[in-house]
mmCIF file of C-alpha atoms in Angstrom:
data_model
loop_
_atom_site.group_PDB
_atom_site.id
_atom_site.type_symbol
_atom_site.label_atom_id
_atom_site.label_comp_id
_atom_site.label_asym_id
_atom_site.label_seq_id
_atom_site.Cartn_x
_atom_site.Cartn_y
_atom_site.Cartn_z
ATOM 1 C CA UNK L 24 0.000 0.000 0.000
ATOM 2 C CA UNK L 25 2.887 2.175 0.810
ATOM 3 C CA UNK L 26 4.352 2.293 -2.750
ATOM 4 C CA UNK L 27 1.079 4.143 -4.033
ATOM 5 C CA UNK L 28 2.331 7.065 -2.198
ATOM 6 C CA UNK L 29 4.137 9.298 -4.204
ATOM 7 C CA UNK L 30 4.612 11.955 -6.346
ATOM 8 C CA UNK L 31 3.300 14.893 -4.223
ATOM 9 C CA UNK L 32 -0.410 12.828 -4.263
ATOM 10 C CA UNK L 33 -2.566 11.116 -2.009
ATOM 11 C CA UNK L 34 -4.942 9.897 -5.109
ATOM 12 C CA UNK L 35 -3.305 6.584 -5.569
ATOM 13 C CA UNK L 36 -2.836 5.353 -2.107
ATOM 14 C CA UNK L 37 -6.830 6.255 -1.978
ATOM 15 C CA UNK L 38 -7.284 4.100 -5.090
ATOM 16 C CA UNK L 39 -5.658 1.231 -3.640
ATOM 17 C CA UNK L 40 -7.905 1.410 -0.346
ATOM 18 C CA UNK L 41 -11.100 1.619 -2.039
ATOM 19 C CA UNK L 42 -10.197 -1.275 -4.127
ATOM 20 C CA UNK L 43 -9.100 -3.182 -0.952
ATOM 21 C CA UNK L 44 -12.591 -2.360 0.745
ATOM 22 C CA UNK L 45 -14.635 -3.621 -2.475
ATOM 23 C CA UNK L 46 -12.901 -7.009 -2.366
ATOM 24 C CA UNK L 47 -13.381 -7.696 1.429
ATOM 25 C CA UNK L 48 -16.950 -6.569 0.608
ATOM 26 C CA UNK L 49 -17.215 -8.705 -1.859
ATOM 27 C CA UNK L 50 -15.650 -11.431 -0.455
ATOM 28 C CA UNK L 51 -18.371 -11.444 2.644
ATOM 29 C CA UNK L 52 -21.571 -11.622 0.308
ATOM 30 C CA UNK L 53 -20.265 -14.056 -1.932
ATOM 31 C CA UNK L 54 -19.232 -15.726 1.177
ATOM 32 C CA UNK L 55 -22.295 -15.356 2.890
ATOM 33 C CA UNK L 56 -24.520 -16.535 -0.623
ATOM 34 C CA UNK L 57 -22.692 -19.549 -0.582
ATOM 35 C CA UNK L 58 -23.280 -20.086 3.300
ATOM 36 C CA UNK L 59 -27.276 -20.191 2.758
ATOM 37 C CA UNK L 60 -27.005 -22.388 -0.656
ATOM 38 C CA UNK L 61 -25.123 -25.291 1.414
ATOM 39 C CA UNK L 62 -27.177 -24.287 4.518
ATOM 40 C CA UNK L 63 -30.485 -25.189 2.583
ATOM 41 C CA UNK L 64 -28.516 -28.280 1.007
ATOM 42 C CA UNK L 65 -28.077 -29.545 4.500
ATOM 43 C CA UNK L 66 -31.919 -28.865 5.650
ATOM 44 C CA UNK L 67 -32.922 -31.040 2.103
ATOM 45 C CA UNK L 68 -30.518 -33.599 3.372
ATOM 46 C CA UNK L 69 -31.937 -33.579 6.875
ATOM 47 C CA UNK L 70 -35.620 -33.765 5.338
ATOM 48 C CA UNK L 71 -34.788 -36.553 3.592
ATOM 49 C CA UNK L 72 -33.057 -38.939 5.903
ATOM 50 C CA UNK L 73 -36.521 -38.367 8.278
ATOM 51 C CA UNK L 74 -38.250 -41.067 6.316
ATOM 52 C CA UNK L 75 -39.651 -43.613 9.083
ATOM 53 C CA UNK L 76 -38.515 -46.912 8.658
ATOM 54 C CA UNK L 77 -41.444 -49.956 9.546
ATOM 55 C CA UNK L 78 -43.616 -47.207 10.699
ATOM 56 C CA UNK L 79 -47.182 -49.084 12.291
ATOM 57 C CA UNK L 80 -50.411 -49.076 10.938
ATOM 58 C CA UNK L 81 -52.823 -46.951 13.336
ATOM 59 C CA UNK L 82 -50.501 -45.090 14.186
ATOM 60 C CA UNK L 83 -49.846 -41.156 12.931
ATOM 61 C CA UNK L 84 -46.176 -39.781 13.632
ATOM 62 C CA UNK L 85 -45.253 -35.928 14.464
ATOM 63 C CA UNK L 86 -45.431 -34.523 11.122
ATOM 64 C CA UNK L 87 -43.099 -31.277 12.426
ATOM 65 C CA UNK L 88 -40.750 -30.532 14.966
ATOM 66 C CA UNK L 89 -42.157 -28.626 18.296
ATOM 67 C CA UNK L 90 -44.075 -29.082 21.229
ATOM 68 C CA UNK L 91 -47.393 -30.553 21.189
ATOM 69 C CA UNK L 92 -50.425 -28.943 22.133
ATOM 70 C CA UNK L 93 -54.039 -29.810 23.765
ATOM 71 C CA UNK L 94 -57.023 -29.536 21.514
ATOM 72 C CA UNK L 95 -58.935 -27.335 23.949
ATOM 73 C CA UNK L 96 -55.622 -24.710 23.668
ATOM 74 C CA UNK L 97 -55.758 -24.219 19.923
ATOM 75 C CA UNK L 98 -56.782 -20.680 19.585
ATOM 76 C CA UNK L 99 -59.606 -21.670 17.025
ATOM 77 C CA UNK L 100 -63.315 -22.941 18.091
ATOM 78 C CA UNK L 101 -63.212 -24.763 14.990
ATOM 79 C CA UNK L 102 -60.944 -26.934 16.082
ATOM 80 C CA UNK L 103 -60.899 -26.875 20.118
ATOM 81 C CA UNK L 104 -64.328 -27.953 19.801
ATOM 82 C CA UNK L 105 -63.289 -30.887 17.809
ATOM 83 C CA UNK L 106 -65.912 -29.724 14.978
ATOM 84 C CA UNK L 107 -63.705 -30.923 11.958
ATOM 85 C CA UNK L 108 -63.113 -34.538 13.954
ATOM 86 C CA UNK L 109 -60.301 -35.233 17.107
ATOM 87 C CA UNK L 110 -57.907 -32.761 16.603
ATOM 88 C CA UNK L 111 -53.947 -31.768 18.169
ATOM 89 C CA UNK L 112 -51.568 -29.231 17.389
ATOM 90 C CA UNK L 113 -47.712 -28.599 17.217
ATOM 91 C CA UNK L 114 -46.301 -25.150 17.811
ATOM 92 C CA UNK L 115 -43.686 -25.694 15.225
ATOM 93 C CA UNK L 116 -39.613 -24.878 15.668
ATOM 94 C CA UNK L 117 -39.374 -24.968 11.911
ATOM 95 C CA UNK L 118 -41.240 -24.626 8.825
ATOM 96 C CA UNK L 119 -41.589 -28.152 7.440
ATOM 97 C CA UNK L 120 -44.577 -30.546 7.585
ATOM 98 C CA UNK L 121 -43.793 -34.075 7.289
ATOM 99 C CA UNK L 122 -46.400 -36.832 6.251
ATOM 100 C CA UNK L 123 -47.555 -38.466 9.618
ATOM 101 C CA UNK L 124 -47.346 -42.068 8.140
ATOM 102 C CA UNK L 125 -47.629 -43.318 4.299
ATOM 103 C CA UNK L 126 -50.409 -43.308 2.090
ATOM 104 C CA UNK L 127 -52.151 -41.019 -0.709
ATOM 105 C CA UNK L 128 -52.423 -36.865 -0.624
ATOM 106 C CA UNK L 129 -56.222 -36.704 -1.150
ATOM 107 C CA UNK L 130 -56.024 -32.928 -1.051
ATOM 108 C CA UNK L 131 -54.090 -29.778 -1.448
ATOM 109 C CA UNK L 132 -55.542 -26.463 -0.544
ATOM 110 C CA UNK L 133 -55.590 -24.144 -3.251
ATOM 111 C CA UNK L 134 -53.480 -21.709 -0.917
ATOM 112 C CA UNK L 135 -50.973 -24.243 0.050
ATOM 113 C CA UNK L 136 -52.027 -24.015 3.996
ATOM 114 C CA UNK L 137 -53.623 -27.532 3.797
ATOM 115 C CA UNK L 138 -52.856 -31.212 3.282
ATOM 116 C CA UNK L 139 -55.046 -34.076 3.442
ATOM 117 C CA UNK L 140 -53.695 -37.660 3.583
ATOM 118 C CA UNK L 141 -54.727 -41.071 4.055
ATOM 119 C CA UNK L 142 -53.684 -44.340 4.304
ATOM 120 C CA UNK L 143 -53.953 -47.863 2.998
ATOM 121 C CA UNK L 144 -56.511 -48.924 5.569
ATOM 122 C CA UNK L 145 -58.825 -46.084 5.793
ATOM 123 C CA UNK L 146 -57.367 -43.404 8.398
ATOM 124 C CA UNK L 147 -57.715 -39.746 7.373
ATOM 125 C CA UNK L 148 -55.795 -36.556 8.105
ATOM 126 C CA UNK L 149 -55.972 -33.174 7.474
ATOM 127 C CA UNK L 150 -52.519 -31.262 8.329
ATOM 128 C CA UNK L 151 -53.887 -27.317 8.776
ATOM 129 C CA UNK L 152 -51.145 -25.082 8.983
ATOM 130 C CA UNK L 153 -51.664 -21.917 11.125
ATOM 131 C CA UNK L 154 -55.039 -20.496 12.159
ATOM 132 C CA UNK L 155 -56.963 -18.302 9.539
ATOM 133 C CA UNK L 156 -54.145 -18.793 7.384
ATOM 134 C CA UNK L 157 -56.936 -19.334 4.426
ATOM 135 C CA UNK L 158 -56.872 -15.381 4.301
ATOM 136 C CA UNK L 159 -52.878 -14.901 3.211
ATOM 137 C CA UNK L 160 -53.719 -16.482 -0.096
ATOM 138 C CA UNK L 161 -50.776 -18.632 -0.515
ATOM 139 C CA UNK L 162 -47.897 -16.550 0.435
ATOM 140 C CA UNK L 163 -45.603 -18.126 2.529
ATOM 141 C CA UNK L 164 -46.754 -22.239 1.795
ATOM 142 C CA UNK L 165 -45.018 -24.252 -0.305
ATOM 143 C CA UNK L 166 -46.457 -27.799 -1.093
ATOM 144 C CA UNK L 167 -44.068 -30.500 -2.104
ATOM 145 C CA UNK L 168 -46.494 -32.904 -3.319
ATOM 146 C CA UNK L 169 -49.997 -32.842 -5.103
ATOM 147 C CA UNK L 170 -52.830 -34.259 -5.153
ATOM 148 C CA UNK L 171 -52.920 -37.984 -5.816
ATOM 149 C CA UNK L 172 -49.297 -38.347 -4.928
ATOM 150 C CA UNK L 173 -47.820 -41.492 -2.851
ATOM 151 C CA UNK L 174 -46.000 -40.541 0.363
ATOM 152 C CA UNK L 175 -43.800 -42.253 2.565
ATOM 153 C CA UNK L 176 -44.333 -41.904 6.200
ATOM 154 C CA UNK L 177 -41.418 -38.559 7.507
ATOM 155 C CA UNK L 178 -41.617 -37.055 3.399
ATOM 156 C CA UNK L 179 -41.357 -33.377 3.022
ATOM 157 C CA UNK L 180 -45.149 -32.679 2.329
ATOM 158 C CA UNK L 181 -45.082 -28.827 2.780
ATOM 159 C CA UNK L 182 -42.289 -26.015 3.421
ATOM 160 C CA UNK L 183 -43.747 -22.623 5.236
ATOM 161 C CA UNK L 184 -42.614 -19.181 6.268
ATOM 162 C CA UNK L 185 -43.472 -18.886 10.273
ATOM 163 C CA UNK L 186 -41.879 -15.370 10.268
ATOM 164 C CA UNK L 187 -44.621 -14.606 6.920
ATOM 165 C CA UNK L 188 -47.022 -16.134 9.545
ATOM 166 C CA UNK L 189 -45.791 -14.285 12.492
ATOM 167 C CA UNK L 190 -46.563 -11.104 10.062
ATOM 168 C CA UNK L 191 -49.965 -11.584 8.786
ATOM 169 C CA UNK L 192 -50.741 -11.794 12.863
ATOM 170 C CA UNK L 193 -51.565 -15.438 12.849
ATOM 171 C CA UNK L 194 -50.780 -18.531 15.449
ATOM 172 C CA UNK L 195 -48.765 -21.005 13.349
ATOM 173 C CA UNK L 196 -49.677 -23.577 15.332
ATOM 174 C CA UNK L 197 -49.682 -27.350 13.229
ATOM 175 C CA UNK L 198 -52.682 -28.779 13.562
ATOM 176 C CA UNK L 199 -53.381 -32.462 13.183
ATOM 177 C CA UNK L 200 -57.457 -33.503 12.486
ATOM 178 C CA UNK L 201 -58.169 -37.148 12.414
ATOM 179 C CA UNK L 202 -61.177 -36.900 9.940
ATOM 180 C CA UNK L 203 -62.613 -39.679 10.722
ATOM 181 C CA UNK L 204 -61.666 -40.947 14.555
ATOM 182 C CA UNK L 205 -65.615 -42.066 14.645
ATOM 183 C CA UNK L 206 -64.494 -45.273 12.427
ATOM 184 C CA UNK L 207 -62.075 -46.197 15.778
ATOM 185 C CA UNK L 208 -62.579 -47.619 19.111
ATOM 186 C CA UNK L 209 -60.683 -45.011 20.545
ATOM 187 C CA UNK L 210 -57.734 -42.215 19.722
ATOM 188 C CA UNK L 211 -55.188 -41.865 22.272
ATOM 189 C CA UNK L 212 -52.440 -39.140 22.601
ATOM 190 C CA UNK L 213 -49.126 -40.864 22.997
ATOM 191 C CA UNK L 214 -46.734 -37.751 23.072
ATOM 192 C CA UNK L 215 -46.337 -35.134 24.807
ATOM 193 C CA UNK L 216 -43.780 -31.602 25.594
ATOM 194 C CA UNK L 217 -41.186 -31.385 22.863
ATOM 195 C CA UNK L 218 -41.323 -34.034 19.960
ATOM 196 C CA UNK L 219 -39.464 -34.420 16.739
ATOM 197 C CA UNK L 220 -40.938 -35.388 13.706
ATOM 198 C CA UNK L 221 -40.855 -38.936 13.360
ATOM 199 C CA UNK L 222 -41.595 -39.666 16.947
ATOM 200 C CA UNK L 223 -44.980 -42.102 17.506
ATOM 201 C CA UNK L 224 -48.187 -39.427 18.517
ATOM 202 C CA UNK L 225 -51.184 -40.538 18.160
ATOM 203 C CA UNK L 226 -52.649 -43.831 18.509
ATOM 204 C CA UNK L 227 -55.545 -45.156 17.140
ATOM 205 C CA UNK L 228 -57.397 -48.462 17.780
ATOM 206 C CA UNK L 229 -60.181 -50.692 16.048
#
């Protein structure tokens, strides 16, 4: 830096910092670009290797990460009352929705807030993301699969925004709806506190 001082003038020696500054600006975006492309390359990995191995029939698996929560605390009359058919939630710690065991996606909301599933023997689910999340019109939901589609129990089934949530002034709260829990002897909450998706939650019996 030194030898761009001369000739009675500053100008060169402030050449050679500016340039300096650019390329250790540069350096940190490019740096910090590449940081979120592997950082999201890691989360696919991670969403990937939570496919449930021998999962049981009757049984529906945490389809997010969080902590679970009691029907009569969901902040929605719709479903604390049970109206839609037993119902849980999840206040998530991420934004991905996993499918809660395998079977066929029967239904996709139009706005992406809304998954239903069911499985080889009957059992059906409806995965509601948020409450009143019907009025952001799609913004911040992502579906990974369609309708019709063939899941394995722990596949990505939906990527959302919680902070996009957070925004629009809604709880994100996961809820979990067994359709139709009149077809079973009895439904039986197996988890509670912190779970992680994958782990056994609900238990349902002939």
């Amino acid at each position: 830096m030194l030898l761009y001082i001369g000739d009675d003038t500053m100008r060169f020696f402030w050449n050679i910092i500016i340039s300096l500054f650019i390329t250790a600006v540069s350096t940190a975006v490019i740096t910090f670009i590449f940081t979120l492309k592997f950082e999201k390359r890691e989360e696919l990995h991670t969403a990937e290797a939570a496919v449930i191995e021998n999962a049981e029939r009757n049984t529906v698996y945490a389809p997010a990460n969080g902590e679970i929560v009691a029907m009569k605390d969901i902040p929605d009359p719709t479903f604390s009352e049970g109206v839609l058919g037993w119902t849980m939630g999840i206040k998530p710690t991420e934004g991905i929705v996993r499918a809660p065991f395998s079977g066929k996606v029967v239904q996709v909301s139009d706005t992406g807030h809304a998954i239903g599933i069911e499985d080889s023997d009957g059992m059906e689910l409806l995965i509601h993301v948020g409450v009143d999340t019907v009025e952001m019109g799609g913004i911040g939901f992502e579906p990974k699969v369609k309708e019709g589609d063939e899941v394995n129990a722990g596949q990505e089934l939906l990527a959302f925004d919680r902070k996009a949530i957070a925004d629009a002034g809604h709880p994100d709260i996961v809820v979990v709806i067994v359709l139709n829990a009149g077809d079973y002897a009895s439904t039986e909450l197996v988890a509670e506190g912190m779970v992680s998706a994958g782990a056994k939650m609900i238990q349902l019996k002939k």
